[in-house]
mmCIF file of C-alpha atoms and ligand atoms in Angstrom:
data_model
loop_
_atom_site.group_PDB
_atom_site.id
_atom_site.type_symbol
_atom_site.label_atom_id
_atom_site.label_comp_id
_atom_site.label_asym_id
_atom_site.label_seq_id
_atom_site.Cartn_x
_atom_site.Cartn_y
_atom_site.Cartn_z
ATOM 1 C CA UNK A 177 162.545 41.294 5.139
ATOM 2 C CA UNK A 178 160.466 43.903 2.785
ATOM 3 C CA UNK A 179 162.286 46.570 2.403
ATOM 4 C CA UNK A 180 160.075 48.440 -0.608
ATOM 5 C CA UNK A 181 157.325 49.982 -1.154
ATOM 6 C CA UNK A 182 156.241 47.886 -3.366
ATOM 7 C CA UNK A 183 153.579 45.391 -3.079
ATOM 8 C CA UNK A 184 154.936 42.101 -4.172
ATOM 9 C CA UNK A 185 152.609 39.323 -4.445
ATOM 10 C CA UNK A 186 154.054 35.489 -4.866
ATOM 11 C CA UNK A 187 152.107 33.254 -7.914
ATOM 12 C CA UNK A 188 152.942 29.557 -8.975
ATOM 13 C CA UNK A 189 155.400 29.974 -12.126
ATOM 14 C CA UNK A 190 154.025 27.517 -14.021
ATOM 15 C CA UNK A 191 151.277 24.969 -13.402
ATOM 16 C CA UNK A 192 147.944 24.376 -12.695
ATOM 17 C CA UNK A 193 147.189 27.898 -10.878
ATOM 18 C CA UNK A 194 149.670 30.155 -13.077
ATOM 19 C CA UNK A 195 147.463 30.748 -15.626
ATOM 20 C CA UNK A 196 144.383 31.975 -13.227
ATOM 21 C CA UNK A 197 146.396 33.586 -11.102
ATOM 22 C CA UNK A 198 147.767 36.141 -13.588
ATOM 23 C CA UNK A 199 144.880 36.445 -15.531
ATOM 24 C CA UNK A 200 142.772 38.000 -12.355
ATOM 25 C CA UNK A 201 145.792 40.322 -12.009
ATOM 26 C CA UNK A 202 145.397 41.061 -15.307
ATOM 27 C CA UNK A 203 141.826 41.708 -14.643
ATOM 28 C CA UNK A 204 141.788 43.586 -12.135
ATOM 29 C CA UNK A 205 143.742 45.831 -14.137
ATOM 30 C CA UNK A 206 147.494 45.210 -13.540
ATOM 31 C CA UNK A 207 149.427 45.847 -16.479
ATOM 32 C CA UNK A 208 152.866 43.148 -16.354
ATOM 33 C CA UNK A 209 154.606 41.490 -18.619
ATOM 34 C CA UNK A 210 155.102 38.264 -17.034
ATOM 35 C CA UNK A 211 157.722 37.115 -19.029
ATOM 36 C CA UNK A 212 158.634 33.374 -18.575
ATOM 37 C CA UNK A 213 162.264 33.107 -17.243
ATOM 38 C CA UNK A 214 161.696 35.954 -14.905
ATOM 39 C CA UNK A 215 161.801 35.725 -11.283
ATOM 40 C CA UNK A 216 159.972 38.769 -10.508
ATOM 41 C CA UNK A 217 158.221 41.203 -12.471
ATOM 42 C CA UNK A 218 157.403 44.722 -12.522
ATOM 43 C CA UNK A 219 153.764 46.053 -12.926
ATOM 44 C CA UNK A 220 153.701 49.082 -14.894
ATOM 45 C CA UNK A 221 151.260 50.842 -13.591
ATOM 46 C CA UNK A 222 150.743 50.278 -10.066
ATOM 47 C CA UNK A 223 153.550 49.793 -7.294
ATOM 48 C CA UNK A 224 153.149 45.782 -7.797
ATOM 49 C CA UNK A 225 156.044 43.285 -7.983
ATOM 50 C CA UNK A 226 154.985 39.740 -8.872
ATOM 51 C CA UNK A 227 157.020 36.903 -7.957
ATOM 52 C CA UNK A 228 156.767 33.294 -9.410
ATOM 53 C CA UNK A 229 157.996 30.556 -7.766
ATOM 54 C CA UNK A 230 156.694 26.549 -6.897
ATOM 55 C CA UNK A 231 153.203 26.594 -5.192
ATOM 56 C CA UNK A 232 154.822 24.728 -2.585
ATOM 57 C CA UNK A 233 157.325 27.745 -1.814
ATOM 58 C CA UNK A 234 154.356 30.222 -1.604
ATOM 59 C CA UNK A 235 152.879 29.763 2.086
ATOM 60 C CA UNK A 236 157.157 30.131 3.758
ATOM 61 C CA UNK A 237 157.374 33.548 1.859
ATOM 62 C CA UNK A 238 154.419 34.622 2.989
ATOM 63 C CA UNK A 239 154.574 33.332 6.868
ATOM 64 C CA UNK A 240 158.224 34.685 6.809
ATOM 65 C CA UNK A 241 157.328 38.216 5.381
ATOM 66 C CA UNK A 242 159.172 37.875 1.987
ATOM 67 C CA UNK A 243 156.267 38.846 0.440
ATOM 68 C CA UNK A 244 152.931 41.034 1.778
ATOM 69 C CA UNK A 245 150.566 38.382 -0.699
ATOM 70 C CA UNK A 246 150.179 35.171 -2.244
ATOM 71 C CA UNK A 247 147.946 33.027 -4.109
ATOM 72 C CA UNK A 248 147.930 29.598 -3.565
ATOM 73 C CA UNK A 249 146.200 26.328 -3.390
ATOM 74 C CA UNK A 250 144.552 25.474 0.299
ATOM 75 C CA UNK A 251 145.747 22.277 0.250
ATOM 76 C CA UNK A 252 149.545 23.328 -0.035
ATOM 77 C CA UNK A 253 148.691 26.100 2.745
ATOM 78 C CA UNK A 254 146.692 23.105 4.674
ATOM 79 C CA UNK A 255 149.999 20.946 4.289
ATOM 80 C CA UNK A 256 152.556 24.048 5.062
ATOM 81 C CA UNK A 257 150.690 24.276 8.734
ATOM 82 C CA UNK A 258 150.644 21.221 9.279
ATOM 83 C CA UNK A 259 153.995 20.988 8.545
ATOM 84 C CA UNK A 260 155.207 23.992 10.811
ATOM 85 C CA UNK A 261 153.057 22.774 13.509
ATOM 86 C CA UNK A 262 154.600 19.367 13.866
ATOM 87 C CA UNK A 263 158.225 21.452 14.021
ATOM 88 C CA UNK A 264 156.481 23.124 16.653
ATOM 89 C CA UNK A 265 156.685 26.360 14.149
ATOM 90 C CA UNK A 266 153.607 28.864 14.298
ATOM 91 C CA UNK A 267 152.190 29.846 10.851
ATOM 92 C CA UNK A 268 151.566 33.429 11.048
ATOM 93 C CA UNK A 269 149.457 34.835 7.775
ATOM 94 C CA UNK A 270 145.713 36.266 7.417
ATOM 95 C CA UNK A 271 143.634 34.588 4.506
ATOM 96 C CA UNK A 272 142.118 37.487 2.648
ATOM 97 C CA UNK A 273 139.946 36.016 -0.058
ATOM 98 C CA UNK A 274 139.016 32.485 -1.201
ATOM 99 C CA UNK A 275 139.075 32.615 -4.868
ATOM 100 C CA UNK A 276 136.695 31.144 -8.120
ATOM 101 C CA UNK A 277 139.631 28.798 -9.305
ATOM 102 C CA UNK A 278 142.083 25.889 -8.018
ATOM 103 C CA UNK A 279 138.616 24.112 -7.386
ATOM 104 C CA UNK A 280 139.873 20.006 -6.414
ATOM 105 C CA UNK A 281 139.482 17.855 -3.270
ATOM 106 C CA UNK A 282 142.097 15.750 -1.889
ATOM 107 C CA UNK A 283 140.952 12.079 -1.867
ATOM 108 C CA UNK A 284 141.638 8.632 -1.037
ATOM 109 C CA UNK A 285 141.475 6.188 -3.689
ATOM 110 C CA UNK A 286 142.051 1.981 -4.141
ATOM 111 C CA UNK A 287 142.489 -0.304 -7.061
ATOM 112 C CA UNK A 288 139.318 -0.232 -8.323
ATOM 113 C CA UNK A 289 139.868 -4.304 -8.287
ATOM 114 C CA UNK A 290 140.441 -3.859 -4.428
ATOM 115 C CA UNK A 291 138.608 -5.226 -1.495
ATOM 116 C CA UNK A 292 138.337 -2.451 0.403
ATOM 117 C CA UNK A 293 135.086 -0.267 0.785
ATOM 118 C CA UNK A 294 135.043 2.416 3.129
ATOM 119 C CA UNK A 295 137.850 4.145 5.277
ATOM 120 C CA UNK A 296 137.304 1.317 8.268
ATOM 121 C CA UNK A 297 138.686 -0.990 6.060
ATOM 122 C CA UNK A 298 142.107 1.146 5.605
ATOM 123 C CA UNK A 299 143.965 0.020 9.342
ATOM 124 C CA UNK A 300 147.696 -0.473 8.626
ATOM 125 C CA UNK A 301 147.749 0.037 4.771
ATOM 126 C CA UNK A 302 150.309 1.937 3.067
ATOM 127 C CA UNK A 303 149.174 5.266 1.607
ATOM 128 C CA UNK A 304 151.199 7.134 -1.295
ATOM 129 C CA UNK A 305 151.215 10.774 -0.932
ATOM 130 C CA UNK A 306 152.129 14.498 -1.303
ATOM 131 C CA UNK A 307 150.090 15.660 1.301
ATOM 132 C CA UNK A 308 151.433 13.295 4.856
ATOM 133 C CA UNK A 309 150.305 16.075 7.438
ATOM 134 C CA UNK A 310 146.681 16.393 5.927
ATOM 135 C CA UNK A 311 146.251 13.027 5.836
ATOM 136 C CA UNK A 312 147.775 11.904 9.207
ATOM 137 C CA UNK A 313 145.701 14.070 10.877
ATOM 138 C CA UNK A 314 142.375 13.018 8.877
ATOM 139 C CA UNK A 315 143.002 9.390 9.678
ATOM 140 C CA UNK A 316 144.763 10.069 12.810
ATOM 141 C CA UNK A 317 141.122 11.639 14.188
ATOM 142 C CA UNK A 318 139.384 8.787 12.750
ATOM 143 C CA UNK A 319 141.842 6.503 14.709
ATOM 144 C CA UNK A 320 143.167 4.477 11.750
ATOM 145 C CA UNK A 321 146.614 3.205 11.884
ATOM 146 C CA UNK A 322 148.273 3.638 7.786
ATOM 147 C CA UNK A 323 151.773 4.191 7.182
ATOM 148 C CA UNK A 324 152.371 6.571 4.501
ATOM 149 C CA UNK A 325 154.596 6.930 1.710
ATOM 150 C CA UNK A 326 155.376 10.232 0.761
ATOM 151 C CA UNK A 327 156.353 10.997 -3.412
ATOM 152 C CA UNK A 328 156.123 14.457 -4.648
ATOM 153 C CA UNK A 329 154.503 13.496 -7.781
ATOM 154 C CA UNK A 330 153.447 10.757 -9.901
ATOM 155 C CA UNK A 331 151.267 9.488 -7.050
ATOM 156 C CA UNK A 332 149.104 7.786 -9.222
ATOM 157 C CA UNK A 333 150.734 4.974 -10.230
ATOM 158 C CA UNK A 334 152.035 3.919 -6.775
ATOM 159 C CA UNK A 335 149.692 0.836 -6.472
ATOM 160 C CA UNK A 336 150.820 -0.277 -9.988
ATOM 161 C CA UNK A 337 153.927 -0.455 -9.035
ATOM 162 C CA UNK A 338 153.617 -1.884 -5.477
ATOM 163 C CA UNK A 339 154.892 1.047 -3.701
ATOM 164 C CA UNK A 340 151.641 1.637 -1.515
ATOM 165 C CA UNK A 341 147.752 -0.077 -1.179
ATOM 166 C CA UNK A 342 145.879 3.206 -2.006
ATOM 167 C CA UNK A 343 146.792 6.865 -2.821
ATOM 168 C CA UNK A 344 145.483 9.696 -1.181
ATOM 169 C CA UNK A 345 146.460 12.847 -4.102
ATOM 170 C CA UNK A 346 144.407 15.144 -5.737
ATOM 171 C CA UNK A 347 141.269 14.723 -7.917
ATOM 172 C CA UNK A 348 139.008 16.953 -9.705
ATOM 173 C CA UNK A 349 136.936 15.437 -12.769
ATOM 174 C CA UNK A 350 138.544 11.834 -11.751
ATOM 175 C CA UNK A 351 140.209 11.281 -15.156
ATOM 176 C CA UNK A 352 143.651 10.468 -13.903
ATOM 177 C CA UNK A 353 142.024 8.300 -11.457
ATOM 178 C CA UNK A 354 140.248 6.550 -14.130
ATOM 179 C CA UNK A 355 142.899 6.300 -16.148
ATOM 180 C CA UNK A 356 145.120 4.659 -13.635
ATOM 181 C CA UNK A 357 142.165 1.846 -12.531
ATOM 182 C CA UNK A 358 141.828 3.300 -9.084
ATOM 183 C CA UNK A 359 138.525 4.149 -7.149
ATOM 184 C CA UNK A 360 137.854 7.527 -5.026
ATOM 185 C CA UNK A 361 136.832 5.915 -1.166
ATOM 186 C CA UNK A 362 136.624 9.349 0.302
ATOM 187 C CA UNK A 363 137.519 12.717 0.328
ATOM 188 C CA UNK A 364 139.366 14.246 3.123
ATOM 189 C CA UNK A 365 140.142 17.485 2.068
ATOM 190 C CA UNK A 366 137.992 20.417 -0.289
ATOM 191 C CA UNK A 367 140.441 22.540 -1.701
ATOM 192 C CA UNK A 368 140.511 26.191 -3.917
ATOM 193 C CA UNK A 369 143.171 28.809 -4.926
ATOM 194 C CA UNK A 370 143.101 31.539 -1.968
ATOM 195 C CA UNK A 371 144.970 35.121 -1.571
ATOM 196 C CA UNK A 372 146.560 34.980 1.501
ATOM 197 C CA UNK A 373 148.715 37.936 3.398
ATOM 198 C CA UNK A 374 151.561 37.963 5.725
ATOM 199 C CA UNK A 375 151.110 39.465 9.174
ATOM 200 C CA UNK A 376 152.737 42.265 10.587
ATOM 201 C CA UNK A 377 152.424 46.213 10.195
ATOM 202 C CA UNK A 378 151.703 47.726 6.005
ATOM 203 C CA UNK A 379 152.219 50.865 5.043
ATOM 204 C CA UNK A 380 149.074 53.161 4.030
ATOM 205 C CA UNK A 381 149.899 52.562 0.707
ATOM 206 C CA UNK A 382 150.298 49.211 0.811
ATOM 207 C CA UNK A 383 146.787 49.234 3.029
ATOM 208 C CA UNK A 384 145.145 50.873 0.167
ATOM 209 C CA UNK A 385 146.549 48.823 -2.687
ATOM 210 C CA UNK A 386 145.801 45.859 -0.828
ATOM 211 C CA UNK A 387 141.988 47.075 -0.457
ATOM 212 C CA UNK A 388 141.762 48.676 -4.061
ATOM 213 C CA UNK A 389 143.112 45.109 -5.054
ATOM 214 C CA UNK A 390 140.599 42.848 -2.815
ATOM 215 C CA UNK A 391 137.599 44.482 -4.063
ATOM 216 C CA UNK A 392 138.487 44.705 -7.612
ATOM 217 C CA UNK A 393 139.336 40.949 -7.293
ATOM 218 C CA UNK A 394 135.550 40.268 -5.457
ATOM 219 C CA UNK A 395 134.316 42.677 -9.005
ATOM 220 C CA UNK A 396 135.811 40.331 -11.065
ATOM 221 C CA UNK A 397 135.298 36.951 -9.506
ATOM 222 C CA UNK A 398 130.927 38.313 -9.100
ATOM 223 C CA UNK A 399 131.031 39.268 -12.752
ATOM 224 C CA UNK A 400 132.222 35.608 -13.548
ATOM 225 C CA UNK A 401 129.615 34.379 -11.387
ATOM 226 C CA UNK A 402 127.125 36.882 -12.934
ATOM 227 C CA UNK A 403 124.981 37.043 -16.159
ATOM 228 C CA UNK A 404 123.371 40.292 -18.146
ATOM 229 C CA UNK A 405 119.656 39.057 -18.860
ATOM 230 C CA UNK A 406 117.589 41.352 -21.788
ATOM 231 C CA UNK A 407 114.427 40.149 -22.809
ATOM 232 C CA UNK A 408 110.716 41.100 -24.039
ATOM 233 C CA UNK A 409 108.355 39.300 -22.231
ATOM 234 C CA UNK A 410 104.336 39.856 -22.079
ATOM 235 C CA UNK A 411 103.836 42.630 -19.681
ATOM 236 C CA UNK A 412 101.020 40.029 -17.941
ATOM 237 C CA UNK A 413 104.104 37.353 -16.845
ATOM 238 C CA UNK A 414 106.635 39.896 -15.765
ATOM 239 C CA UNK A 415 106.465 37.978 -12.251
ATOM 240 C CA UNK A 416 106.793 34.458 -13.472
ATOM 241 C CA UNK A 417 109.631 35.836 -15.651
ATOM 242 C CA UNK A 418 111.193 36.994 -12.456
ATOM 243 C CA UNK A 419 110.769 33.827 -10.408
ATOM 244 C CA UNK A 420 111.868 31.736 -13.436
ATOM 245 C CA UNK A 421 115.471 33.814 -13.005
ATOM 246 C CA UNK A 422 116.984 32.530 -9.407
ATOM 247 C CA UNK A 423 119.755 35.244 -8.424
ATOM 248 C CA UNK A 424 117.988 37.925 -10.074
ATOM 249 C CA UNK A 425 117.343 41.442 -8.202
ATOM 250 C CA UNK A 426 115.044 43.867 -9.332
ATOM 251 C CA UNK A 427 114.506 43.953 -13.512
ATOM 252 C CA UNK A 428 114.649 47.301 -15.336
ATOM 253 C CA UNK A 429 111.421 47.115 -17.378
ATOM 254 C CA UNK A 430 110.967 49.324 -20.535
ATOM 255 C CA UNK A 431 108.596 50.110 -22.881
ATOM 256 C CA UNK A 432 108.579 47.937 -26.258
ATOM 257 C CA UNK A 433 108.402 50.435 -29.220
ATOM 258 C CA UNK A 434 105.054 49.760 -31.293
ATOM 259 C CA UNK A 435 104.039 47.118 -28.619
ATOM 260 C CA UNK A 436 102.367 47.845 -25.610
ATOM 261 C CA UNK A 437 101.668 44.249 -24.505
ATOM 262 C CA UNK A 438 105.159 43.352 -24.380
ATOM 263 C CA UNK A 439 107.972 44.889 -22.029
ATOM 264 C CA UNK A 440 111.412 44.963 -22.451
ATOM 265 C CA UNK A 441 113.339 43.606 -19.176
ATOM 266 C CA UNK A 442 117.182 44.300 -18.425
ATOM 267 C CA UNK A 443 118.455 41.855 -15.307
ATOM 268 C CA UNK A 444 121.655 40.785 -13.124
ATOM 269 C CA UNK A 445 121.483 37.303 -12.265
ATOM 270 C CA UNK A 446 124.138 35.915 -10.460
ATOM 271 C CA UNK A 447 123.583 32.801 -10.837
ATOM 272 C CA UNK A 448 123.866 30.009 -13.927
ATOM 273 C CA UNK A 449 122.100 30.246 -16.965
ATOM 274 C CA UNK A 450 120.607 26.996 -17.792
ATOM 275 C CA UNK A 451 119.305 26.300 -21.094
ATOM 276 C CA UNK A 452 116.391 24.688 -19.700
ATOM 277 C CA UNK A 453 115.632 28.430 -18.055
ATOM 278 C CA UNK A 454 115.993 29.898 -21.679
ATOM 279 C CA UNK A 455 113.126 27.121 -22.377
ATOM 280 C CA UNK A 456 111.046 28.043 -19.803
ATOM 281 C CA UNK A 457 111.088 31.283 -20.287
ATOM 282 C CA UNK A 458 110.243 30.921 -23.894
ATOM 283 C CA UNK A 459 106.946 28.932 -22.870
ATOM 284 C CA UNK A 460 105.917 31.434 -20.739
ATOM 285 C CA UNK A 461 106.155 33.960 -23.600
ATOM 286 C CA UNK A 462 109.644 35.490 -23.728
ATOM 287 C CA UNK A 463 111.211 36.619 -26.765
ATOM 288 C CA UNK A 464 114.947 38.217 -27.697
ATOM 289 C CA UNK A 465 116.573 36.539 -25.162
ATOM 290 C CA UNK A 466 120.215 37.469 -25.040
ATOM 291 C CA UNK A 467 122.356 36.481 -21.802
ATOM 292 C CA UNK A 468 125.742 38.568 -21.614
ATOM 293 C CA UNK A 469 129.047 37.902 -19.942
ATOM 294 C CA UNK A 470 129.675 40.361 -17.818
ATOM 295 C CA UNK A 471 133.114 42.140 -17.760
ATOM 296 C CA UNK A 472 133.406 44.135 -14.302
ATOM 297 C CA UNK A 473 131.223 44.679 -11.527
ATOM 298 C CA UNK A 474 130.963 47.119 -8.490
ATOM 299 C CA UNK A 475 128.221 47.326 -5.809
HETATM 300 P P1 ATP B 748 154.810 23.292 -8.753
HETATM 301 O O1 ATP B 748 155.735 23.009 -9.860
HETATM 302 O O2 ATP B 748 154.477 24.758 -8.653
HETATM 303 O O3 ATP B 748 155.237 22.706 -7.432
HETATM 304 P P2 ATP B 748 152.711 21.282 -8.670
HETATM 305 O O4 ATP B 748 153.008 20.212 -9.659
HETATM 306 O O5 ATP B 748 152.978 21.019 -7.236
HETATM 307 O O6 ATP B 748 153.420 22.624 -9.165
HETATM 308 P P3 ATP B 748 150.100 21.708 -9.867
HETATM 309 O O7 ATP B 748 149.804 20.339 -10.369
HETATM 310 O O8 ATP B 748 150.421 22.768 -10.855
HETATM 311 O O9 ATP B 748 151.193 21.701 -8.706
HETATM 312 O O10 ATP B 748 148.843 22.165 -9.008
HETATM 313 C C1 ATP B 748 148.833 23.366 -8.327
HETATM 314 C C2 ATP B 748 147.566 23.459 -7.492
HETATM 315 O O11 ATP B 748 146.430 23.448 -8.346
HETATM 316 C C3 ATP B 748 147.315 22.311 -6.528
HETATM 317 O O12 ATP B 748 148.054 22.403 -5.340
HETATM 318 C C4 ATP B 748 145.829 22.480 -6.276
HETATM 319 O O13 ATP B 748 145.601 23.493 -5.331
HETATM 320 C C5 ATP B 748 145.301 22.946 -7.631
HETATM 321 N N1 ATP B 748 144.625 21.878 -8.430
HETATM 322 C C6 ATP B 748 143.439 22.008 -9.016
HETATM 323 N N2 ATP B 748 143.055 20.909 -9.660
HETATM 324 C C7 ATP B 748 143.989 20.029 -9.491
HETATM 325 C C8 ATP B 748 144.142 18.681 -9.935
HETATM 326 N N3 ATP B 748 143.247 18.055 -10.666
HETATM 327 N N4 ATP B 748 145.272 18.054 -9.593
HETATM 328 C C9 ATP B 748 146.205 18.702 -8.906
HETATM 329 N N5 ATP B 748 146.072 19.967 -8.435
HETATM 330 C C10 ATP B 748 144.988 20.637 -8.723
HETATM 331 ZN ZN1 ZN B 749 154.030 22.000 -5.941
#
């Protein structure tokens, strides 16, 4: 059980999601030292304690109150459920944010040589795996028999090996998939990196910190998302500039020293900046067009 007053938040230690997950701690202004060997760290200037552990360890210490937060992938949440439910175990924790990173889908996927061609063509094949409780109860609804092999890792290579038919693992550009010779048949699962809470009574303290932290995290992942437009543009097209720009709100428009048919326009957009926009917006007249990162944002 918690027994400080500290906010301690679980993170994978190292892999795919480590690196993310610190650095929007990091940007959200935590200042730790998250020093490789450690178990848990210290946050210097906020009551934060950061633990790193397997991703796969992340959804039991939050369910069983170990720790009030932790970020993790959906699919090992998904699985962890799952899991508990088929133990007849309830899963008690409150998803508080899904987050910009983690981004993969969890996917079927063949020999490419292979007959098979859609998921109708699956009944009794063997299926490699880390994930057996997402995929049972995908197929299971689609009432196709498979038997499944679980491995914990190096599900690619099953087929090769003779170990299963098809895989069903994680994918997100396809390389490793391509690499092994095997073709994606379906995905059965969209996954991304998501803060997630345990359940039971916080603190006011913790309350706040948890709400300071939440909204700092939604500044940071909307300034990602988010570009700083300046521009001069003929003062005749400042609508057409505007509709050009999808995700933009209202522009600041200034005066253009020594230039009265030109404006200068300042804009948010939060949406991506194309280089085929920057085009477009030079044909209609545009000049000086700089597009910014932005750092932090707060509505
Ligand atoms: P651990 O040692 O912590 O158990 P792991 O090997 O199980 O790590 P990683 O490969 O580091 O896990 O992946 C962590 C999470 O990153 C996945 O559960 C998933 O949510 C996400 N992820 C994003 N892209 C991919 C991808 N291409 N392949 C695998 N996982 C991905
Ligand atoms: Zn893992």
């Amino acid at each position: 059980m918690l027994n400080s007053n500290r906010l301690r938040i679980a993170m994978q230690k190292s892999g795919r999601l480590s690196h993310n997950s610190k650095n929007l701690l990091v940007n959200c202004g935590v200042r730790i030292n998250l020093q490789d060997k450690k178990l848990i760290s210290f946050a210097e200037n906020m009551p934060i304690d950061v633990i790193r552990v397997r991703d796969d360890d992340i959804p039991g210490l939050v369910m069983n109150k170990i720790v009030d937060l932790g970020i993790v992938g959906g699919n090992v949440l998904k699985e962890k459920i799952l899991s508990r439910a088929f133990k007849k175990q309830k899963s008690s924790y409150k998803l508080l944010l899904d987050l910009d990173f983690g981004l993969c889908r969890l996917s079927l996927a063949c020999p490419k040589d292979s007959f098979y061609k859609d998921l109708y063509s699956l009944k009794n094949f063997t299926i490699a795996t880390s994930y057996p409780y997402i995929l049972k109860e995908y197929l299971e609804s689609k009432n196709i028999n498979f038997k499944s092999f679980t491995l914990k890792g190096s599900v690619e290579i099953a087929p090769r090996v003779g170990l299963s038919d098809m895989i069903c693992d994680l994918v997100s550009t396809g390389a490793t998939l391509e690499e092994n010779n095997l073709r994606e048949i379906n995905v059965i699962y969209k996954s991304n990196a998501q803060i997630i809470s345990r359940t039971g009574k916080f603190s006011s303290i913790k309350k706040e910190l948890i709400h300071k932290l939440i909204t700092r995290i939604k500044g940071v992942i909307k300034a990602r998302e988010s570009k700083y437009i300046m521009l001069h543009a003929p003062a005749s097209k400042i609508n057409q500039v505007v509709s050009l720009l999808k995700g933009v709100e209202t522009p600041t428009i200034l005066k253009l020293a020594g230039n009265s048919k030109k404006v200068v326009m300042h804009m948010v957009s939060k949406e991506n900046f194309f280089w085929e926009t920057m085009e477009n917006l030079k044909k209609l007249g545009a000049t000086s067009i700089l597009v910014l990162p932005i750092e932090k944002m707060m509505e």
